[in-house]
Tab-separated table of C-alpha atoms in Angstrom:
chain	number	residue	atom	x	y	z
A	1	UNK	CA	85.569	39.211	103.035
A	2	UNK	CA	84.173	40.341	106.304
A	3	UNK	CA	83.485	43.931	106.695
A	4	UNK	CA	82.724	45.351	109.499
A	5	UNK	CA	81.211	48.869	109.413
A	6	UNK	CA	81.826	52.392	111.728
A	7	UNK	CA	79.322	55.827	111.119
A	8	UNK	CA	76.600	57.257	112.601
A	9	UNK	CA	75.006	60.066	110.225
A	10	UNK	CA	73.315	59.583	106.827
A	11	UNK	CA	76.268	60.085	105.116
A	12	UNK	CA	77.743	57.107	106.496
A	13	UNK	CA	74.270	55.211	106.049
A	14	UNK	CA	74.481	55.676	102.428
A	15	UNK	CA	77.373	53.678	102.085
A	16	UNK	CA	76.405	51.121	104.550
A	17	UNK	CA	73.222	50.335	102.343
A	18	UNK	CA	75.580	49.859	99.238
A	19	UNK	CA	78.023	47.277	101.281
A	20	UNK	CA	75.015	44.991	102.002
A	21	UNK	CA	73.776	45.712	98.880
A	22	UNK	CA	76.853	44.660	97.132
A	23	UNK	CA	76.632	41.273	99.698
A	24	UNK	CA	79.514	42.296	101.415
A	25	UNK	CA	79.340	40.335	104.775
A	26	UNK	CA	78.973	42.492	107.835
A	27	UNK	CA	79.747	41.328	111.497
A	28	UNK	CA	79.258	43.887	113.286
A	29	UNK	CA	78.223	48.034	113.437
A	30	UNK	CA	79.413	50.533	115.423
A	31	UNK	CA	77.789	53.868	115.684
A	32	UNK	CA	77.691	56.223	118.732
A	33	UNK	CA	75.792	55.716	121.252
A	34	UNK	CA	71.807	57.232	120.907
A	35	UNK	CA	71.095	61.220	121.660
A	36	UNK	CA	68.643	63.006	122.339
A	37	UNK	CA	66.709	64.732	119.425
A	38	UNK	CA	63.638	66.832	118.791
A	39	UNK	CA	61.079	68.339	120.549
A	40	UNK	CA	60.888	65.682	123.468
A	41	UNK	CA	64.461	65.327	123.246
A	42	UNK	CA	63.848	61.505	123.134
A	43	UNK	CA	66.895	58.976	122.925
A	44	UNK	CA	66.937	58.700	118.909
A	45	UNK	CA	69.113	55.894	116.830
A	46	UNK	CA	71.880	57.367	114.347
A	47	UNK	CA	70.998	56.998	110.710
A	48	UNK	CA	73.482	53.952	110.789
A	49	UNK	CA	72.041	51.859	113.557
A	50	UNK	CA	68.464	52.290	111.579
A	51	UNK	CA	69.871	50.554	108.694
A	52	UNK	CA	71.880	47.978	110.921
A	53	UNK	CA	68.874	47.022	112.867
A	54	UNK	CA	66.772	46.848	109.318
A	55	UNK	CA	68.877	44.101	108.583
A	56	UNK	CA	69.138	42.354	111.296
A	57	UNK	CA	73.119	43.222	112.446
A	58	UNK	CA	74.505	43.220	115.751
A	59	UNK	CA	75.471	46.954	116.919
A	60	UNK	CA	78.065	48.192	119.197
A	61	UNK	CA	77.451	51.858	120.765
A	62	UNK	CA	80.364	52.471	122.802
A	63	UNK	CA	81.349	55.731	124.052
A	64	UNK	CA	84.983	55.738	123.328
A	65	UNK	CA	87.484	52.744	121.938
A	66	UNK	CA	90.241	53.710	124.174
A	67	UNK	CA	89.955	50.042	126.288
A	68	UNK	CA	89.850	46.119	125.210
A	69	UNK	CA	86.644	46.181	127.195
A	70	UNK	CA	85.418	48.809	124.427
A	71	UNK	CA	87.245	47.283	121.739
A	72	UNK	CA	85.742	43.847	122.427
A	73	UNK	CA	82.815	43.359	120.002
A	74	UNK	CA	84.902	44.573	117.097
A	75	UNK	CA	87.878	41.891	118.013
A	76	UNK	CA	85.672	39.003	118.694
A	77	UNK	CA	83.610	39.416	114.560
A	78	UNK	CA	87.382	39.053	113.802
A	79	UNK	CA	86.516	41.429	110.593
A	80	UNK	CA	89.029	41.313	107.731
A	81	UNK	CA	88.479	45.380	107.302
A	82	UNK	CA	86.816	48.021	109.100
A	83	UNK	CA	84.954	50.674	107.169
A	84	UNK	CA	84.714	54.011	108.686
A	85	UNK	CA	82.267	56.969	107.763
A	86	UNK	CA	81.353	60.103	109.485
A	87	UNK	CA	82.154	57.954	113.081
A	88	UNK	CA	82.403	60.704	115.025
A	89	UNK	CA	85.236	58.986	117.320
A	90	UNK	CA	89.124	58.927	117.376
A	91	UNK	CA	90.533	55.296	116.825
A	92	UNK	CA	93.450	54.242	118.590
A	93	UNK	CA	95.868	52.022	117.077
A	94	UNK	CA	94.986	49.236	118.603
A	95	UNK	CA	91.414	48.872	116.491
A	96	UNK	CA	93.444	50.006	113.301
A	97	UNK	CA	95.747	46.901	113.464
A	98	UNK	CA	92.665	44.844	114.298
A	99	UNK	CA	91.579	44.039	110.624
A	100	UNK	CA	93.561	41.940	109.132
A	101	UNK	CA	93.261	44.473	106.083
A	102	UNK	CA	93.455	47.740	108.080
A	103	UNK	CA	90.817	50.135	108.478
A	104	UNK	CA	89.811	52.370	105.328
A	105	UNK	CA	87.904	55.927	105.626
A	106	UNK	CA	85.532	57.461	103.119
A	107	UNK	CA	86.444	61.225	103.751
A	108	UNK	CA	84.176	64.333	102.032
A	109	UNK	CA	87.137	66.283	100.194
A	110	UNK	CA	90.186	65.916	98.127
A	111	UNK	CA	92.977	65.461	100.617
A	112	UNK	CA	94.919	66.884	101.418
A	113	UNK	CA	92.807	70.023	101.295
A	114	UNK	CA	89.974	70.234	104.071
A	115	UNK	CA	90.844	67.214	106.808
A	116	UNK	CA	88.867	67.291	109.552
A	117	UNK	CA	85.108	67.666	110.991
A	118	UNK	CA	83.092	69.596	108.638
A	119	UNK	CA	84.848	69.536	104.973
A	120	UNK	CA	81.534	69.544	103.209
A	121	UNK	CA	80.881	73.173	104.828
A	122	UNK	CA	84.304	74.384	104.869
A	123	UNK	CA	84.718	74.327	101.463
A	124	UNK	CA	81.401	75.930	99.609
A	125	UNK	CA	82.768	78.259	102.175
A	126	UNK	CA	85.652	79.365	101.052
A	127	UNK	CA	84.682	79.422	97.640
A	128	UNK	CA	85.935	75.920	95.996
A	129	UNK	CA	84.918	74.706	92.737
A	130	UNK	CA	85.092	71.218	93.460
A	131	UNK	CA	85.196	68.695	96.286
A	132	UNK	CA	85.122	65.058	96.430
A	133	UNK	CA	85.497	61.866	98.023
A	134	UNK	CA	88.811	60.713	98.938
A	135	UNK	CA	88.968	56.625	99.932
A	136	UNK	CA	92.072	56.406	102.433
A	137	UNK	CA	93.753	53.991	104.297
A	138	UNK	CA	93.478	55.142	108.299
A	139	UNK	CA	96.510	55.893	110.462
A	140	UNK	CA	96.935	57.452	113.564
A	141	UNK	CA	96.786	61.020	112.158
A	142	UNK	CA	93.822	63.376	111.740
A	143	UNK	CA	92.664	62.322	107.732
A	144	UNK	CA	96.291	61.847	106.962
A	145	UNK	CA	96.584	58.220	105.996
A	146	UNK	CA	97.503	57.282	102.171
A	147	UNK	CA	94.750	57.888	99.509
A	148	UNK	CA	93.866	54.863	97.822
A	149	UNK	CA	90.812	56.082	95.826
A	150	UNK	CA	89.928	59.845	94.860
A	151	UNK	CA	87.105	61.483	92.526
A	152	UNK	CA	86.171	64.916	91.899
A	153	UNK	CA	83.224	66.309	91.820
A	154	UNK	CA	82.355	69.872	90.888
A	155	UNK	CA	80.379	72.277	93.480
A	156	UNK	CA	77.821	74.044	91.765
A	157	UNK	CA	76.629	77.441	91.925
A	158	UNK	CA	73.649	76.392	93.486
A	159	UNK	CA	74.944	73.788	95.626
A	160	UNK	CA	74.586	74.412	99.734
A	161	UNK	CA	75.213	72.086	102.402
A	162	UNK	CA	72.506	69.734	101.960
A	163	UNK	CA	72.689	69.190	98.280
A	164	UNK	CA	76.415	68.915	97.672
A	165	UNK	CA	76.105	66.132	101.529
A	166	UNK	CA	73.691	64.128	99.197
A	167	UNK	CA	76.261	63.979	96.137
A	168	UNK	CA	78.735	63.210	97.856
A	169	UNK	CA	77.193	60.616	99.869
A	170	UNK	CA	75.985	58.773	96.966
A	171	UNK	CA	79.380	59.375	95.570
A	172	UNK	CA	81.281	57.840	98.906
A	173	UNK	CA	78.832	54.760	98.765
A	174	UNK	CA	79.611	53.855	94.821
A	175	UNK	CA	83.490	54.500	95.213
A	176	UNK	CA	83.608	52.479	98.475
A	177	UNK	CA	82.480	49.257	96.873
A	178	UNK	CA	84.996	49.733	94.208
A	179	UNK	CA	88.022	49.963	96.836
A	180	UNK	CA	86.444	46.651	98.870
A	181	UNK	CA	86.149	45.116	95.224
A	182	UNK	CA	89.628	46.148	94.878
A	183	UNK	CA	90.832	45.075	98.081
A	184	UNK	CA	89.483	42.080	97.978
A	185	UNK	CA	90.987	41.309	94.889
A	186	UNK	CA	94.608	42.428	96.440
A	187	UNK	CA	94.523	45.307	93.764
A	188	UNK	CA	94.288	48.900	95.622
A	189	UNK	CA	97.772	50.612	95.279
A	190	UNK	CA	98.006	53.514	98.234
A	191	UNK	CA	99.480	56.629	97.460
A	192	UNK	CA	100.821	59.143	100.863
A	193	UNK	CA	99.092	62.100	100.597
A	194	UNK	CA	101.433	65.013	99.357
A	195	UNK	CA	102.845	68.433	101.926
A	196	UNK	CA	101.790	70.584	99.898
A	197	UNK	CA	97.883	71.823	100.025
A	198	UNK	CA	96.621	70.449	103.427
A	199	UNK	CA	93.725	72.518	104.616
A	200	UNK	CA	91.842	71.997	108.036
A	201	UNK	CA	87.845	71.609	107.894
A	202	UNK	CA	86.996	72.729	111.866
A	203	UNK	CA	83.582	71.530	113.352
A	204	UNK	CA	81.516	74.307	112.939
A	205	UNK	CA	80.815	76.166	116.069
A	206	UNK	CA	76.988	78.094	116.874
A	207	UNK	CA	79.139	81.282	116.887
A	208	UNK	CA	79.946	80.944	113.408
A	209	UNK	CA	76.189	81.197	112.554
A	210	UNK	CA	76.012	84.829	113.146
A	211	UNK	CA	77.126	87.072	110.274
A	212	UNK	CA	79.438	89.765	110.312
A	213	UNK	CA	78.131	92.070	107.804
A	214	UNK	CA	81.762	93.826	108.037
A	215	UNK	CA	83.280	90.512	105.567
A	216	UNK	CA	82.700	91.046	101.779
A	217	UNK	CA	78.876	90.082	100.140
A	218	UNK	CA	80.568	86.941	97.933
A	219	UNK	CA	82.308	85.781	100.957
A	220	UNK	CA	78.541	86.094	103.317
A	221	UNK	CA	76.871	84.408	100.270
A	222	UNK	CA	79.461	81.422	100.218
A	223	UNK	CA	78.489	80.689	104.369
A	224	UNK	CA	74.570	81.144	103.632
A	225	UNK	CA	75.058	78.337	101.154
A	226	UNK	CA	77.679	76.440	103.284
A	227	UNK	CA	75.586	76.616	106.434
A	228	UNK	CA	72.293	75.721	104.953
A	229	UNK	CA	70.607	73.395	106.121
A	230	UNK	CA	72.872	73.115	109.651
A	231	UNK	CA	73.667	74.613	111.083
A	232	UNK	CA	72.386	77.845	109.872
A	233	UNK	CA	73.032	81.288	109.632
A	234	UNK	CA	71.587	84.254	111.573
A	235	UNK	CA	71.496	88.393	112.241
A	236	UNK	CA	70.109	90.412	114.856
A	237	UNK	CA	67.899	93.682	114.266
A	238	UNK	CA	67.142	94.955	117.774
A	239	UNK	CA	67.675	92.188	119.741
A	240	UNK	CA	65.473	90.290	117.652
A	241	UNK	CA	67.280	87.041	116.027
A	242	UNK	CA	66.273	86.289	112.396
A	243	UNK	CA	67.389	82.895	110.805
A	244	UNK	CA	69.236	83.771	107.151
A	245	UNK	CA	69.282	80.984	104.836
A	246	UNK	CA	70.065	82.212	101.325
A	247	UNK	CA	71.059	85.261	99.401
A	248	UNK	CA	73.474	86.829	97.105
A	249	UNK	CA	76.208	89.439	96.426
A	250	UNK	CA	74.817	92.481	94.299
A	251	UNK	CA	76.820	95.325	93.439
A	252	UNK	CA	75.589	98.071	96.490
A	253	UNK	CA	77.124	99.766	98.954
A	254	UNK	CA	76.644	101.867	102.235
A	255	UNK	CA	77.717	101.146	106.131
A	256	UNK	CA	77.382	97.434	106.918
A	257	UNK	CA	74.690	95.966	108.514
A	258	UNK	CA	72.235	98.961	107.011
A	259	UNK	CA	69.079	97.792	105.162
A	260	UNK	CA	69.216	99.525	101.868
A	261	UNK	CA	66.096	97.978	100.399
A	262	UNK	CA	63.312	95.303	101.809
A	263	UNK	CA	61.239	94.163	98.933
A	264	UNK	CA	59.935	91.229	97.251
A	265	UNK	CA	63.024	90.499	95.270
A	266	UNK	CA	64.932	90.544	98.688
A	267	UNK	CA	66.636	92.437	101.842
A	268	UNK	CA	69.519	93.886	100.662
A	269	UNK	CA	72.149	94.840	103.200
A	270	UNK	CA	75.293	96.761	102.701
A	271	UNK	CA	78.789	94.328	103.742
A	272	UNK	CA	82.229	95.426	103.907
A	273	UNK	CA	82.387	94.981	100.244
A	274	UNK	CA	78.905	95.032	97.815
A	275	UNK	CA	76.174	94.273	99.718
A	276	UNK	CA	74.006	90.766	100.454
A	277	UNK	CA	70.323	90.448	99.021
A	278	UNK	CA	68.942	88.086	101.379
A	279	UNK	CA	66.087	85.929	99.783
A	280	UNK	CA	64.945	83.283	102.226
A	281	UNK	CA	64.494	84.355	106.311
A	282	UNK	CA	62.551	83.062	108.956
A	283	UNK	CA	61.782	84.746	112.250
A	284	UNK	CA	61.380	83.534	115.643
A	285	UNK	CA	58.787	80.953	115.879
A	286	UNK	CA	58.312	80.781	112.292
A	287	UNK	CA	59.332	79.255	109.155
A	288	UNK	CA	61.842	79.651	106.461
A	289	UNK	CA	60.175	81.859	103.895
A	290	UNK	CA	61.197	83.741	101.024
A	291	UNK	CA	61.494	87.481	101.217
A	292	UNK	CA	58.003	88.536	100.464
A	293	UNK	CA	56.630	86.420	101.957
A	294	UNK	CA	58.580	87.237	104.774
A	295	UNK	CA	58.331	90.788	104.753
A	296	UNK	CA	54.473	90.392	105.454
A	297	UNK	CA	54.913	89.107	108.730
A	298	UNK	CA	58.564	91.429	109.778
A	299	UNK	CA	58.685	94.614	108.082
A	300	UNK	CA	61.739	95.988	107.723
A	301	UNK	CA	62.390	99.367	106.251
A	302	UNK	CA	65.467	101.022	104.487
A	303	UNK	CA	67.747	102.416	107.280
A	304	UNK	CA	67.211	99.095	109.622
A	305	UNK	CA	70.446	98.517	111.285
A	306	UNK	CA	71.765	94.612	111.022
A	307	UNK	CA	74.081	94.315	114.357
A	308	UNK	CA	77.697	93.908	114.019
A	309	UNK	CA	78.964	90.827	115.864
A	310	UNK	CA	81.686	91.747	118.772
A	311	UNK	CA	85.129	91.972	117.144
């Protein structure tokens, strides 16, 4: 079975590595096209064209599949299904009915609850206690093709961003070679994805990063841990932007936004509800620290005024 292979971040990388691993056959990748990065802001390959070129397969960047001069490479390898991970690009009909077999997505949540961008993010930040990975056949829709594979996985206290990405990356990579395994033995039943529960996982916009010391101390502690390590949260103390990366909800109150202590155990700030002891910051030019750390280099003294974000 030929599989051709669509993703550009790490997450799709993962499960790229297990399909060759697993000797799955793979005509062609497509990733998007290279971006600037880092200091230099150098052209740099995705995480997916790394591993492609590492083993020697041909890569397709285009910008968009909208036109058969786009859609070329990935008729011509003739694949019998297409893979998709973390793309980053809208596919038009016309490349789902390529594969003979269809086109199948590994998606970061239990549909129908958190389609979309970022459903990794979206739902430490509201609060889940579980996500998963959700192996679906792709239709036209926005993650709203049948499921044909779906695991669970619970979201730790302790999990942010990064950590619950990696799970459920490795996750993704295992459960996809069980679905090709399936497929190719003409034994993956699909199953349409029920009304009730659908949820929408929004790309994350830099606006988002600053926090509004007005919402409740649980709900600030959930989008520390959802925004860590990207993109990031952030508060202002007299024009001066400090980077926020972890914290939690303790049982204070007072105005939000005021500093009501700034000591090794933390910066605790009053919210709308409780108040937020911040543990790890990092100001301009320098790096994440914890609080005391932290503190040696930007004092800040009960009273300091956290400012509110515009309504």
């Amino acid at each position: 079975m030929k599989v051709a292979f669509a993703g550009t971040p790490e997450f799709a990388a993962e499960a790229l590595r297990a399909i060759l691993s697993a000797g799955y056959a793979v005509p062609l990748v497509l990733t998007q096209p290279d971006r600037p990065a880092g200091r230099g802001m150098q052209l740099q390959p995705s995480a997916v064209k790394r591993v492609a070129l590492e083993h020697g397969l041909p890569v397709d960047q285009p910008e968009k599949l909208r036109t058969p001069e786009q859609q070329a490479a990935l008729a011509a390898c003739a694949p019998d299904v297409l893979v998709v991970a973390a793309y980053g690009l809208l596919l038009p009909q016309a490349v789902l009915e390529l594969p003979r077999l269809g086109c199948i997505n590994i998606h970061a949540s239990l549909l129908p609850r958190w389609r979309g961008a970022a459903p990794i993010q979206r739902a430490i930040e509201a609060g889940d206690a579980e996500s998963g990975i959700t192996i679906m056949q792709m239709d036209i829709g926005v993650d709203t093709g049948a499921m044909l594979l779906k695991e669970a996985l619970p979201i730790l206290p302790d999990d942010n961003g990064g950590s619950l990405h990696d799970k459920l990356a490795t996750l993704g990579a295992r459960m996809i070679i069980d679905a090709l395994d399936k497929l190719r033995n003409g034994a993956l039943p699909a199953t349409a994805q029920p009304d009730a529960g659908v949820t929408y996982a929004a790309k994350i916009s830099k606006a988002e990063s600053a926090l509004d010391f007005r919402l409740t101390a649980p709900r600030l502690a959930n989008k520390l841990r959802a925004f860590d390590p990207f993109p990031g949260c952030s508060g202002s103390i007299s024009g001066t932007v400090l980077k926020l990366w972890a914290g939690e909800a303790v049982d204070l109150h007072d105005e939000p936004g005021t500093v009501l202590r700034a000591d090794g155990s933390g910066v605790v700030v009053a919210c709308g509800s409780g108040a937020l002891r911040l543990t790890q910051l990092q100001k301009p030019g320098g790096k994440r620290l914890p609080a005391a750390d932290f503190l040696r280099g930007f004092p800040l003294a009960a009273g300091t005024r956290f400012e509110l974000p515009s309504a």
